[in-house]
XYZ file of C-alpha atoms in Angstrom:
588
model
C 85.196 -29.989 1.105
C 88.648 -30.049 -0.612
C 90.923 -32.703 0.857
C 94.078 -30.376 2.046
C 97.493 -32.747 0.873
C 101.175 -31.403 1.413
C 103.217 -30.815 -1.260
C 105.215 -33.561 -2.712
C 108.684 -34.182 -2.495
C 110.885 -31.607 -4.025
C 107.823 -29.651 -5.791
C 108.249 -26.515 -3.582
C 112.273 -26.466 -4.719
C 111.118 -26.777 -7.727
C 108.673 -24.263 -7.851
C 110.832 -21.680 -6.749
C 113.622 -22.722 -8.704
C 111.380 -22.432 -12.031
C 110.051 -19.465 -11.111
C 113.417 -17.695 -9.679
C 115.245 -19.209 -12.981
C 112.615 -18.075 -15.501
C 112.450 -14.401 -13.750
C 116.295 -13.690 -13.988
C 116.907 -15.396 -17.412
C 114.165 -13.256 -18.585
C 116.224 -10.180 -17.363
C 119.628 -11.167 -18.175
C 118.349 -12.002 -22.047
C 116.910 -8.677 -22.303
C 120.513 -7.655 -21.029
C 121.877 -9.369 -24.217
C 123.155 -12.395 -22.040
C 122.503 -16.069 -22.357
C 120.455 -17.224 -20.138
C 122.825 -19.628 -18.317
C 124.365 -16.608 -16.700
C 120.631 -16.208 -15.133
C 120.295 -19.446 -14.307
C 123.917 -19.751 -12.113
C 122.735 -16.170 -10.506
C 119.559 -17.398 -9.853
C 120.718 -20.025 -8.014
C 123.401 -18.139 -5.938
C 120.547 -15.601 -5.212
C 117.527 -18.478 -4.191
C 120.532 -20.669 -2.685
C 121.647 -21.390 1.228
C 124.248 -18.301 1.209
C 121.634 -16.345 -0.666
C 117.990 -15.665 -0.028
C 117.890 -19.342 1.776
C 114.654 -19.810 -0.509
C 115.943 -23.515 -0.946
C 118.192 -25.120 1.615
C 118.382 -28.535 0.646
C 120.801 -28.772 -2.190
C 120.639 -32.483 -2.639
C 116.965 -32.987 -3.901
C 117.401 -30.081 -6.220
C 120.853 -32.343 -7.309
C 118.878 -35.215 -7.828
C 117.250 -33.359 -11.149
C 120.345 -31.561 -11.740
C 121.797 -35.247 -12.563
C 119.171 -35.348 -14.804
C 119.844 -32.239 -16.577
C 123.301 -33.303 -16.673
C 122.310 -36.625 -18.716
C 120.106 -34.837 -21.283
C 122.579 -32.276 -21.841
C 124.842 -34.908 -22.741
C 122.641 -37.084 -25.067
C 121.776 -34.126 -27.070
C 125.596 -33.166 -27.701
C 126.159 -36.638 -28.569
C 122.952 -36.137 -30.950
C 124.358 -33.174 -32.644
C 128.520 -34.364 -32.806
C 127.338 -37.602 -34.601
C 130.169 -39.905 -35.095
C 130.428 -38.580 -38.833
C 130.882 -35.279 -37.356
C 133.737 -36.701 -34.891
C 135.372 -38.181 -38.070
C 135.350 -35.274 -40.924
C 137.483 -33.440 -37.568
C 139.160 -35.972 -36.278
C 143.266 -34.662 -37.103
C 141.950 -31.070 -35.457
C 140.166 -32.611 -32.444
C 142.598 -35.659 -31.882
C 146.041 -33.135 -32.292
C 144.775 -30.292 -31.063
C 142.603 -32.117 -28.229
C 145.102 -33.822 -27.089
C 147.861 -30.830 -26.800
C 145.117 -28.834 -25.224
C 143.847 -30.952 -22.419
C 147.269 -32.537 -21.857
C 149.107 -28.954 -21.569
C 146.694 -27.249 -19.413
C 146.879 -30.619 -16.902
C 150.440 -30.312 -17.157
C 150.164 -26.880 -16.417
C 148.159 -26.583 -13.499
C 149.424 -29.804 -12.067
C 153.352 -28.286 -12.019
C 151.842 -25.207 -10.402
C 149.755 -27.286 -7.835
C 152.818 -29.731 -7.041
C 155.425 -26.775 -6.366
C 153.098 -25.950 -3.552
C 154.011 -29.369 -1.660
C 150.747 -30.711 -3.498
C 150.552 -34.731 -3.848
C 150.786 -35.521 -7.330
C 147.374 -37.165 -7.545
C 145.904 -34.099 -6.170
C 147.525 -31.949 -8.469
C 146.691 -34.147 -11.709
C 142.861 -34.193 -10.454
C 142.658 -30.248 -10.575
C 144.668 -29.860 -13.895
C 141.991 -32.732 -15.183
C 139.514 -30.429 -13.716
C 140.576 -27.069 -15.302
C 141.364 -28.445 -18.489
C 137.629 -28.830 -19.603
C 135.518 -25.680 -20.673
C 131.920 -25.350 -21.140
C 130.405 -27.109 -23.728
C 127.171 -25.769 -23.248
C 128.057 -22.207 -22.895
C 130.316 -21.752 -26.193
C 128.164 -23.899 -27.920
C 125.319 -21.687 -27.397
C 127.336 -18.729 -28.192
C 128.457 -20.014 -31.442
C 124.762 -20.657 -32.263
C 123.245 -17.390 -31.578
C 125.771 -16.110 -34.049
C 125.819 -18.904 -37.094
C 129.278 -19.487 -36.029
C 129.248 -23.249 -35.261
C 131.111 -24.455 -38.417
C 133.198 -21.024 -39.324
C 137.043 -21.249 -38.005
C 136.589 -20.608 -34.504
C 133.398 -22.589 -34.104
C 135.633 -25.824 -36.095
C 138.264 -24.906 -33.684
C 136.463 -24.739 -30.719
C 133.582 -27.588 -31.480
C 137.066 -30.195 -31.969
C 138.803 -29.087 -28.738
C 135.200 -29.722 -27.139
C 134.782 -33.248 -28.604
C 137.726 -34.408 -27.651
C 136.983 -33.108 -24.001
C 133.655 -34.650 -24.079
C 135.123 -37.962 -25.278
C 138.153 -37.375 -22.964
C 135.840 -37.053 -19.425
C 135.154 -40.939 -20.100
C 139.260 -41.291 -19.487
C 138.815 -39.127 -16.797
C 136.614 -40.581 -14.703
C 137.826 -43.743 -15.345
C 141.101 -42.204 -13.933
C 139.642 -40.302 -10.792
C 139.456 -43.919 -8.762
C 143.074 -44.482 -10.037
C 144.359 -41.300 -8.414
C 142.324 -41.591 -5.441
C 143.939 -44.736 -4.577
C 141.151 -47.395 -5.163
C 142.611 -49.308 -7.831
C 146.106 -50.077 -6.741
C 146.781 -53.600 -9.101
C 147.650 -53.130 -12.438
C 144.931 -55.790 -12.917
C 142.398 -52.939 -12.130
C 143.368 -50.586 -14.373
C 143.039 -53.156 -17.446
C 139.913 -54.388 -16.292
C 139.103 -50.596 -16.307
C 139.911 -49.441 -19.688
C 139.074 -52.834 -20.994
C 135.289 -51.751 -19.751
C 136.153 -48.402 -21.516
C 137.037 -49.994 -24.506
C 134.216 -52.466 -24.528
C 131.614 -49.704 -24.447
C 133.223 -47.888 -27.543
C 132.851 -51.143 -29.891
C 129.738 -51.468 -28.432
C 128.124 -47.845 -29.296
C 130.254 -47.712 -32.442
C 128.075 -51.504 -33.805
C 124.437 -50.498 -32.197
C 124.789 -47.022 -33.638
C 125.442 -48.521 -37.187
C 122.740 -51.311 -37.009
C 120.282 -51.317 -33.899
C 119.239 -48.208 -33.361
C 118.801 -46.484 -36.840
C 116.072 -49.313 -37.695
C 114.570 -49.139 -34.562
C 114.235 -45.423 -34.974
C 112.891 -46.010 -38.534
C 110.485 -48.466 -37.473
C 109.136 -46.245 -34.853
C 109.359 -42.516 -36.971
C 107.340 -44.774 -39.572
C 104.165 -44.789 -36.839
C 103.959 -41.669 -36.926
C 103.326 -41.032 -32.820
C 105.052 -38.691 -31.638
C 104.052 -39.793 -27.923
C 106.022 -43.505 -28.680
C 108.991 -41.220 -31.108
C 109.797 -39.455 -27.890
C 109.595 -42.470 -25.187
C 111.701 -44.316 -27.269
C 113.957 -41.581 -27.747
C 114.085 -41.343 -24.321
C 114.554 -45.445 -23.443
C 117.523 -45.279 -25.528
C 119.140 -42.670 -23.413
C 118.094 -43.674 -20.137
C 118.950 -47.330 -20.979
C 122.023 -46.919 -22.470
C 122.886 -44.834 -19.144
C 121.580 -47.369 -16.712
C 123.516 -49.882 -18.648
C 127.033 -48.044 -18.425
C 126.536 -47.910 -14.535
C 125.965 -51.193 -14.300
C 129.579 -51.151 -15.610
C 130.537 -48.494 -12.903
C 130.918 -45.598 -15.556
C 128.958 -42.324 -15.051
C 125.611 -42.427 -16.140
C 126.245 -39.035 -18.243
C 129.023 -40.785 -19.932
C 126.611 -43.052 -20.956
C 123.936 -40.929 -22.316
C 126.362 -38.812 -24.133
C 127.240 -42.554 -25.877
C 123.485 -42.683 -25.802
C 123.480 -39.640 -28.273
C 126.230 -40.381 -30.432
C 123.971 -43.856 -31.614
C 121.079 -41.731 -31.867
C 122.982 -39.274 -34.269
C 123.578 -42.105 -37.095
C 119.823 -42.268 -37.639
C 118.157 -40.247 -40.281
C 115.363 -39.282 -37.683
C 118.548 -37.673 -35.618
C 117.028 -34.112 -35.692
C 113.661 -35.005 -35.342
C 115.181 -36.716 -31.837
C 116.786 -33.769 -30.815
C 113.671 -31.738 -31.215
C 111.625 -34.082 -29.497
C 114.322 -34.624 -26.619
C 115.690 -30.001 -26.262
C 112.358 -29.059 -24.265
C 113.165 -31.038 -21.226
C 116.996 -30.400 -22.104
C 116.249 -26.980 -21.558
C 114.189 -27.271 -18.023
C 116.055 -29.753 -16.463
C 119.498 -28.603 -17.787
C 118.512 -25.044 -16.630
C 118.168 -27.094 -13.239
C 121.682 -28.229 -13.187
C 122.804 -23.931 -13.895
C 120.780 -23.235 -10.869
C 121.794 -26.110 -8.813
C 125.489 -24.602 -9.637
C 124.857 -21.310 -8.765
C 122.926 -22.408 -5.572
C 126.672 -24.692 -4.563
C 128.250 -20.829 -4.352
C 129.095 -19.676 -1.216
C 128.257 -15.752 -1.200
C 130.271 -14.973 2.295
C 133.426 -17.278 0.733
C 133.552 -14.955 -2.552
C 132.872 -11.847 -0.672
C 135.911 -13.090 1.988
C 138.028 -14.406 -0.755
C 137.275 -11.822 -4.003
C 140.915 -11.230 -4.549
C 141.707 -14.890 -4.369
C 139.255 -15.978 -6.669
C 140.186 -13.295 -9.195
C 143.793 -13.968 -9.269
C 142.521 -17.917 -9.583
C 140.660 -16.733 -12.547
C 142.736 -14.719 -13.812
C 145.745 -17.746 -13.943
C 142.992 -20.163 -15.381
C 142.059 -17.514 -18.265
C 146.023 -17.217 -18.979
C 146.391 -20.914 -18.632
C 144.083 -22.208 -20.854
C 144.478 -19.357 -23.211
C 148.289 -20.589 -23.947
C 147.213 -24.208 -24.042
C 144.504 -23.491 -26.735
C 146.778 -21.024 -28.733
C 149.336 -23.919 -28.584
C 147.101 -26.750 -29.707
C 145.358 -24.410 -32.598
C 148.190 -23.314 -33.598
C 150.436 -26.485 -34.281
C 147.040 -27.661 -36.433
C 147.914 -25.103 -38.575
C 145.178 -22.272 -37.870
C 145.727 -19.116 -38.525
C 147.102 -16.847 -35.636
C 143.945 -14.600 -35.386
C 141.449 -17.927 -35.315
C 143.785 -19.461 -32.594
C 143.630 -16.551 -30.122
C 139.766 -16.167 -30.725
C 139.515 -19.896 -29.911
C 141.691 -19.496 -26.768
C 139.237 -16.344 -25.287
C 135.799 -18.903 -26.427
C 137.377 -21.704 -24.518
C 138.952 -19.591 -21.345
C 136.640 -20.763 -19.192
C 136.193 -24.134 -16.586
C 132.903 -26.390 -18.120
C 129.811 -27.385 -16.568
C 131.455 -31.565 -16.928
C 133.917 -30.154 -14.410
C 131.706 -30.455 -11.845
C 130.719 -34.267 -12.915
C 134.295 -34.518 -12.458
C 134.944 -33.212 -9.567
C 132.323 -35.044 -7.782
C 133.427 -38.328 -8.979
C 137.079 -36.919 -6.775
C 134.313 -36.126 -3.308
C 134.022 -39.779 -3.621
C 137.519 -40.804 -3.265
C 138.365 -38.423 -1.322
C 140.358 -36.219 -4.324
C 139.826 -32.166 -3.171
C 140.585 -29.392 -5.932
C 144.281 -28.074 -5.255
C 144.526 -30.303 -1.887
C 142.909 -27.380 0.134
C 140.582 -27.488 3.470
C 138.217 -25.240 1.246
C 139.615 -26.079 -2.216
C 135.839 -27.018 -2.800
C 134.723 -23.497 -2.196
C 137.596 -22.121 -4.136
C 136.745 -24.339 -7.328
C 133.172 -23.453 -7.242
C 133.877 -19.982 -6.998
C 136.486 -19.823 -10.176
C 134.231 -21.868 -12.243
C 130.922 -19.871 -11.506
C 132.384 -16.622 -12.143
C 134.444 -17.592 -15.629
C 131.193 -18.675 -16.633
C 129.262 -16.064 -15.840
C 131.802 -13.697 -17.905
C 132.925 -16.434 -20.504
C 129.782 -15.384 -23.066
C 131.039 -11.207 -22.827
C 134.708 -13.067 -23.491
C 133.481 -15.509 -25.976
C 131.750 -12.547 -28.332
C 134.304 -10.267 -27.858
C 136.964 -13.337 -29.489
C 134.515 -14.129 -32.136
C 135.000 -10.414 -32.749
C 138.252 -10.219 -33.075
C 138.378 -12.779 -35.414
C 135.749 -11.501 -37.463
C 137.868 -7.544 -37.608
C 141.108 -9.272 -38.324
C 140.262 -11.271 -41.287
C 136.556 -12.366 -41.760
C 136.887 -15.796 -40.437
C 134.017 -16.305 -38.669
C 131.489 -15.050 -41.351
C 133.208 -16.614 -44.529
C 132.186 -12.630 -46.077
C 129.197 -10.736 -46.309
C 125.713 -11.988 -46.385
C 123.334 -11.505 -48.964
C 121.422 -13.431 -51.677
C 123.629 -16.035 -52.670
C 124.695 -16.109 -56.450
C 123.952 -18.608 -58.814
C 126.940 -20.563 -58.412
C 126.515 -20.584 -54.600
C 123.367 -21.710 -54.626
C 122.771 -25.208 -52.594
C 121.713 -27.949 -54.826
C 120.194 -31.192 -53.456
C 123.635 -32.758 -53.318
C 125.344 -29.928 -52.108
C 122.889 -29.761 -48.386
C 124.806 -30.895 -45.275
C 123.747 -34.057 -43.559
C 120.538 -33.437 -41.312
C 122.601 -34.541 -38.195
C 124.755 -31.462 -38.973
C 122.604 -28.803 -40.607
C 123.773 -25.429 -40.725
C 120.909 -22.849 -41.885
C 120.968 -21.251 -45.326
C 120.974 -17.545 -46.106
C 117.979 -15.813 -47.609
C 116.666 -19.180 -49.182
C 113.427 -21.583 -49.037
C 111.873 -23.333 -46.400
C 109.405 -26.143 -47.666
C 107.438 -27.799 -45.108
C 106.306 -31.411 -46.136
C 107.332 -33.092 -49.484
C 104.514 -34.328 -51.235
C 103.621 -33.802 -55.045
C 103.010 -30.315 -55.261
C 106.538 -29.332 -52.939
C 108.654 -31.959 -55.402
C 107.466 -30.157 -58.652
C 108.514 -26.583 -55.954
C 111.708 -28.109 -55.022
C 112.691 -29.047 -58.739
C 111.628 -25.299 -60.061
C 113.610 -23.996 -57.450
C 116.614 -26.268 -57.881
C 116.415 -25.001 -61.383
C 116.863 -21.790 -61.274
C 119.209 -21.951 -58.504
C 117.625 -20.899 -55.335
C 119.060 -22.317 -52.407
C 115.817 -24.201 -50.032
C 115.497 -26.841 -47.090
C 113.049 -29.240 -46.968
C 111.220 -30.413 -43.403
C 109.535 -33.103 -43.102
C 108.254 -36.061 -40.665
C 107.147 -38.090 -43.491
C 109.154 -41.396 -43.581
C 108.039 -41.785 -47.446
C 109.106 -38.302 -48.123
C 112.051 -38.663 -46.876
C 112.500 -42.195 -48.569
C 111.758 -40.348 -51.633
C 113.940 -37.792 -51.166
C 116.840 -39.684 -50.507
C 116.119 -41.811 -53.967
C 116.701 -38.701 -55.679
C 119.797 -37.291 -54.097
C 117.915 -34.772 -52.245
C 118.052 -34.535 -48.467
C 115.506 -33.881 -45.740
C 115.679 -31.969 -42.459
C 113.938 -35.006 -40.332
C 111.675 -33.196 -37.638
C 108.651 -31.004 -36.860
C 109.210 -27.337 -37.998
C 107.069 -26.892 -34.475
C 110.090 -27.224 -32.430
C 111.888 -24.178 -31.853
C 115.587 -26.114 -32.544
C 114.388 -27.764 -35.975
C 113.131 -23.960 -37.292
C 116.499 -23.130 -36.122
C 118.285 -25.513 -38.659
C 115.847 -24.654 -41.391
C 116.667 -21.145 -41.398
C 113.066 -20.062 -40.752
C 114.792 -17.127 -38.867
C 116.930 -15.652 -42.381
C 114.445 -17.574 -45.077
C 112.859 -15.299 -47.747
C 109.710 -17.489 -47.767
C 108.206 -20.231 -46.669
C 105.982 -22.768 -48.973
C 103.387 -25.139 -47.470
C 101.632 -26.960 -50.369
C 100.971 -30.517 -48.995
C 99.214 -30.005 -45.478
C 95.752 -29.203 -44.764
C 94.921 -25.778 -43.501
C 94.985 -25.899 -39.689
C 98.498 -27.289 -40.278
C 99.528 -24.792 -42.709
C 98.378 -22.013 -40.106
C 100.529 -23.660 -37.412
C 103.430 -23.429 -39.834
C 102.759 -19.883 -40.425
C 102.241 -18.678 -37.056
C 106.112 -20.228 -36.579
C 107.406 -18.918 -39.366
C 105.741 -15.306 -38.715
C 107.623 -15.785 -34.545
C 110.903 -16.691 -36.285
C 111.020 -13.998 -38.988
C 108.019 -11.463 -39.233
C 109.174 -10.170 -43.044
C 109.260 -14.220 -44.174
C 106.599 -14.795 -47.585
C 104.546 -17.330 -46.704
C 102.886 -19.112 -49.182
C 100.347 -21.645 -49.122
C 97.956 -24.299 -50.846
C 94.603 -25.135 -50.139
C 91.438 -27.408 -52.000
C 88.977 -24.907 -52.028
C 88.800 -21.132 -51.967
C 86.529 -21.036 -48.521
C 90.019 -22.650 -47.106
C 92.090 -19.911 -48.372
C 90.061 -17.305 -47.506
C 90.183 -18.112 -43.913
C 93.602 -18.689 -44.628
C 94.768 -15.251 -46.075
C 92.095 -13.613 -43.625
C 94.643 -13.267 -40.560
C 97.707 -12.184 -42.458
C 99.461 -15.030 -41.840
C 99.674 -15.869 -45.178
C 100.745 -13.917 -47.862
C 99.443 -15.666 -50.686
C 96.938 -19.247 -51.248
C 96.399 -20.807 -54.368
C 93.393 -22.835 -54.397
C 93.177 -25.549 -56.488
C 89.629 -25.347 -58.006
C 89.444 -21.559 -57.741
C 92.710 -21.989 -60.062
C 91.325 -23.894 -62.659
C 88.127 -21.341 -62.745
C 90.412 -18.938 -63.395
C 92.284 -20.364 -65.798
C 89.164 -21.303 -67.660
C 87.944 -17.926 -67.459
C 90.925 -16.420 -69.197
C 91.184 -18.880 -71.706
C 87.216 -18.211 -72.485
C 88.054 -14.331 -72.337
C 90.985 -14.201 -74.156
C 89.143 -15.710 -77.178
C 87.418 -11.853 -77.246
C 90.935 -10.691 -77.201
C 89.811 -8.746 -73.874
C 92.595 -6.722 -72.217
C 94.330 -8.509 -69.491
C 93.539 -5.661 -66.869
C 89.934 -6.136 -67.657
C 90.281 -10.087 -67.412
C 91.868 -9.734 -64.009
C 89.043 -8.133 -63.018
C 86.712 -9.898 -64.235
C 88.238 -12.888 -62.875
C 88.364 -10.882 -59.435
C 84.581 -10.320 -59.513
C 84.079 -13.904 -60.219
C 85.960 -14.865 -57.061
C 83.715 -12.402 -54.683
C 80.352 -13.631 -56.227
C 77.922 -15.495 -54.053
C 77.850 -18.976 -55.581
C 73.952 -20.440 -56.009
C 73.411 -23.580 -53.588
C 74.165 -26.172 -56.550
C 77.134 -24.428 -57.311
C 79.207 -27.077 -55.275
C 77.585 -29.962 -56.160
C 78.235 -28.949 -60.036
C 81.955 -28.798 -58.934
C 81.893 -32.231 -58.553
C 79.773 -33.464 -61.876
């Protein structure tokens, strides 16, 4: 007889928050939109002013936090401090003008109202960020990240993401709690402190401790150490009293300097993904239905003033860094929104007693605003991107295509792993072992753009000896055949890997693009028959079958035999039955 046991803690929530959440973002992708919009209405629709499915917001919090953390340690994973540097004059400049005019802003508007001044700083502070995660994810989706806008945008965001540390080092400030002046130095001495200390580990610590472990080749320890770093570094910052995001995000940005930094971030994106698509539920489920349906012109007009807002603070702050008019207003409509970091924020103001606006329901209000700009901001975000793209072909740098010869990426000419952008109808090796270094080099030669994948710590030793550079990860993980281009590649080589890995590559290469080449190597020809059986790859050369048929030629072309009749020959030869000391003979 089965032993009958409750559920535990938070499993039901979370059952019917995966299930709700997978349902909905299946239906709002088919819809053409991104799946965070499913996620916030899921939770509005499974939430306490919804369905009631889930009534206890605070357990389904608890892994929100979590979600929060990750999604911060993988944008400090893909920033990278080199990243941060090649824009710092955009993102310092602009940054600043941005977040400081939209505070400035909002906080007039608040204070005319009779608003304390604290009160009224806290919600410009809490307007002034926009969604990191949303725009981000947008500029993906359409190999925007590094064109004008994205550079525009992906500044103004760093310096956000950087700025939040100021800001909630400031919330206890303007909530009363640190009165001395001694308290505020103490506090942005800690500030300060943590910097030097994440700029020195992420140069020396945790690069060879990352090398070290990548060098084991387990990816069960690669991803628990991944994950120590972050949740360490976290647990350390609050034992400082700063947010445990902040402190994963600082996590990230030491991860990033490593070599193995996309290989970390495709480890670390699958439970990004679930428990960040926790947190978008866990927002949607904090709407109140009957307060939007009671309030709908407020809330409009509140988004409406935000758009407008932040809109003129972004067009501001692009445009006294010197972009171009048209790149400046499509920034402005990709950043019109309030961010998911807003709502770190604005908790850290719940504790000290700090309400959006100074309202009885300025909770409800804020919540409201922020759930529906980001339900719209992706249909706003495209439609900027757009406009950009009509005005002056900004955001795709010109048509795509082959690229020519003197376009084509050469080994010094790849962008740093930590910040790989895919290529256009190029290469994708997978492994670099003997046979894909003699591939890479007749490629490089005659000017065919490639990326090379690998986990191999040698490989990628090797690779770095000789100028080349390596995308560090497994090609398995849906983000790393993102950065390799799997998705636009003309074909795909795997020469180095035996043949249940070379079908695994093929099978993700096929899911990514189903008109890729994929071409293989194998010992024997019994391995690439059962290779080329399937379809999944287009063509196998295997080695001993290739020197038969070389030999056979040779021996033919002696009789001065037509080459037609050769090839067949040759063909005939492969499909013969081979006697039982055939493969011993191989061998003498």
């Amino acid at each position: 007889m089965l032993l009958a046991a409750s559920a535990p803690p938070l499993f039901t929530e979370l059952a019917i928050l995966l299930v709700a959440g997978t349902l909905i973002a299946f239906v709002s992708t088919r819809l053409g939109v991104v799946p965070i919009v499913g996620f916030l209405a899921a939770g509005t629709i499974i939430g306490p002013s919804g369905t009631g499915l889930i009534s206890d917001i605070d357990l389904v919090n608890q892994s929100a936090d979590i979600g929060v953390m990750l999604l911060l340690f993988t944008l400090g994973i893909e920033f990278s401090l080199e990243r941060v540097r090649r824009l710092a004059s955009l993102f310092l400049v602009g940054g600043a003008v941005q977040v400081g005019l939209t505070t400035g802003i909002v906080a007039g508007v608040v204070a005319a109202f009779g608003v304390d001044w604290r009160t009224a700083v806290f919600t410009g502070l809490l307007v002034s960020l926009s969604s990191t995660a949303i725009v981000l994810k947008v500029l993906a989706e359409r190999r925007a990240t590094t064109s004008p806008v994205g550079n525009v945008s992906v500044a103004l965001l760093i310096f956000q993401d950087l700025a939040i540390v100021a800001m909630v080092l400031a919330v206890p400030l303007l909530g009363g709690e640190i009165t001395g002046p001694s308290d505020v130095l103490i506090a942005f001495a800690k500030a300060a402190g943590i910097v030097v200390a994440v700029i020195v580990v992420a140069r020396t610590l945790v690069p060879a401790v990352l090398k070290y472990v990548s060098r084991i080749q387990s990816a069960e320890v690669f991803l628990l150490t991944v994950l120590a770093i972050c949740f360490g570094t976290a647990y350390a910052t609050s034992l400082l009293d700063v947010s445990i995001s902040l402190g994963a995000f600082l996590a990230g940005l030491m991860v990033s300097e490593s070599r193995v930094a996309a290989r970390a971030l495709g480890e670390v994106m699958p439970l990004q993904i679930l428990f960040s698509a926790t947190f978008f539920v866990s927002i949607g489920m904090l709407l109140d239905v009957g307060y939007l349906v009671r309030n709908l012109p407020l809330v409009i007009g509140l988004a409406a003033a935000v758009v407008v807002v932040k809109m003129l603070a972004t067009t501001t702050a692009a445009l006294l860094v010197r972009q171009r008019r048209a790149v400046a207003i499509s920034g402005a409509i990709v950043l019109a929104q309030i961010g998911e970091f807003s709502f770190v924020l604005e908790r850290a103001g719940q504790d000290v007693g700090l309400v959006p606006a100074g309202l009885a329901d300025g909770t409800d209000a804020f919540i409201a605003v922020t759930v529906l700009l980001m339900a719209f901001s992706p249909f706003g975000a495209r439609w900027g991107q757009s406009l950009a793209a009509r005005s002056d072909a900004d955001l795709s740098g010109g048509p795509r295509g082959r690229p020519h010869d003197s376009d084509a990426v050469r080994p010094s000419d790849q962008h740093d792993p930590g910040d790989y952008e895919p290529l256009q109808d190029h290469a994708v090796v997978n492994g670099f072992g003997p046979r894909a270094q003699r591939i890479v080099s007749a490629l490089e030669l005659a000017h065919i753009p490639y990326t090379i994948v690998s986990l191999d710590p040698e490989a990628q030793r090797w690779a770095a000896s000789t100028g080349r550079q390596v995308l560090v990860g497994d090609v398995s993980r849906h983000v790393i055949a993102e950065r390799a281009g799997l998705r636009d590649a003309r074909i795909a080589l795997a020469v180095d890997s035996p043949p249940s890995a070379v079908e695994q590559f093929a099978r993700i290469a096929r899911e990514h693009n189903p008109d890729i080449a994929v071409l293989a190597w194998a010992a024997d020809p019994a391995d690439a028959a059962d290779l080329e059986r399937d379809g999944l790859v287009d063509h196998v050369v295997a080695e001993r079958q290739a020197a038969h048929d070389a030999l056979i030629a040779h021996a033919l072309g002696h009789f001065e035999l037509p080459e037609p009749d050769t090839e067949a020959v040759t063909h005939a030869v492969l499909h013969t039955e081979l006697g039982p000391d055939a493969a011993s003979n191989d061998d003498v």
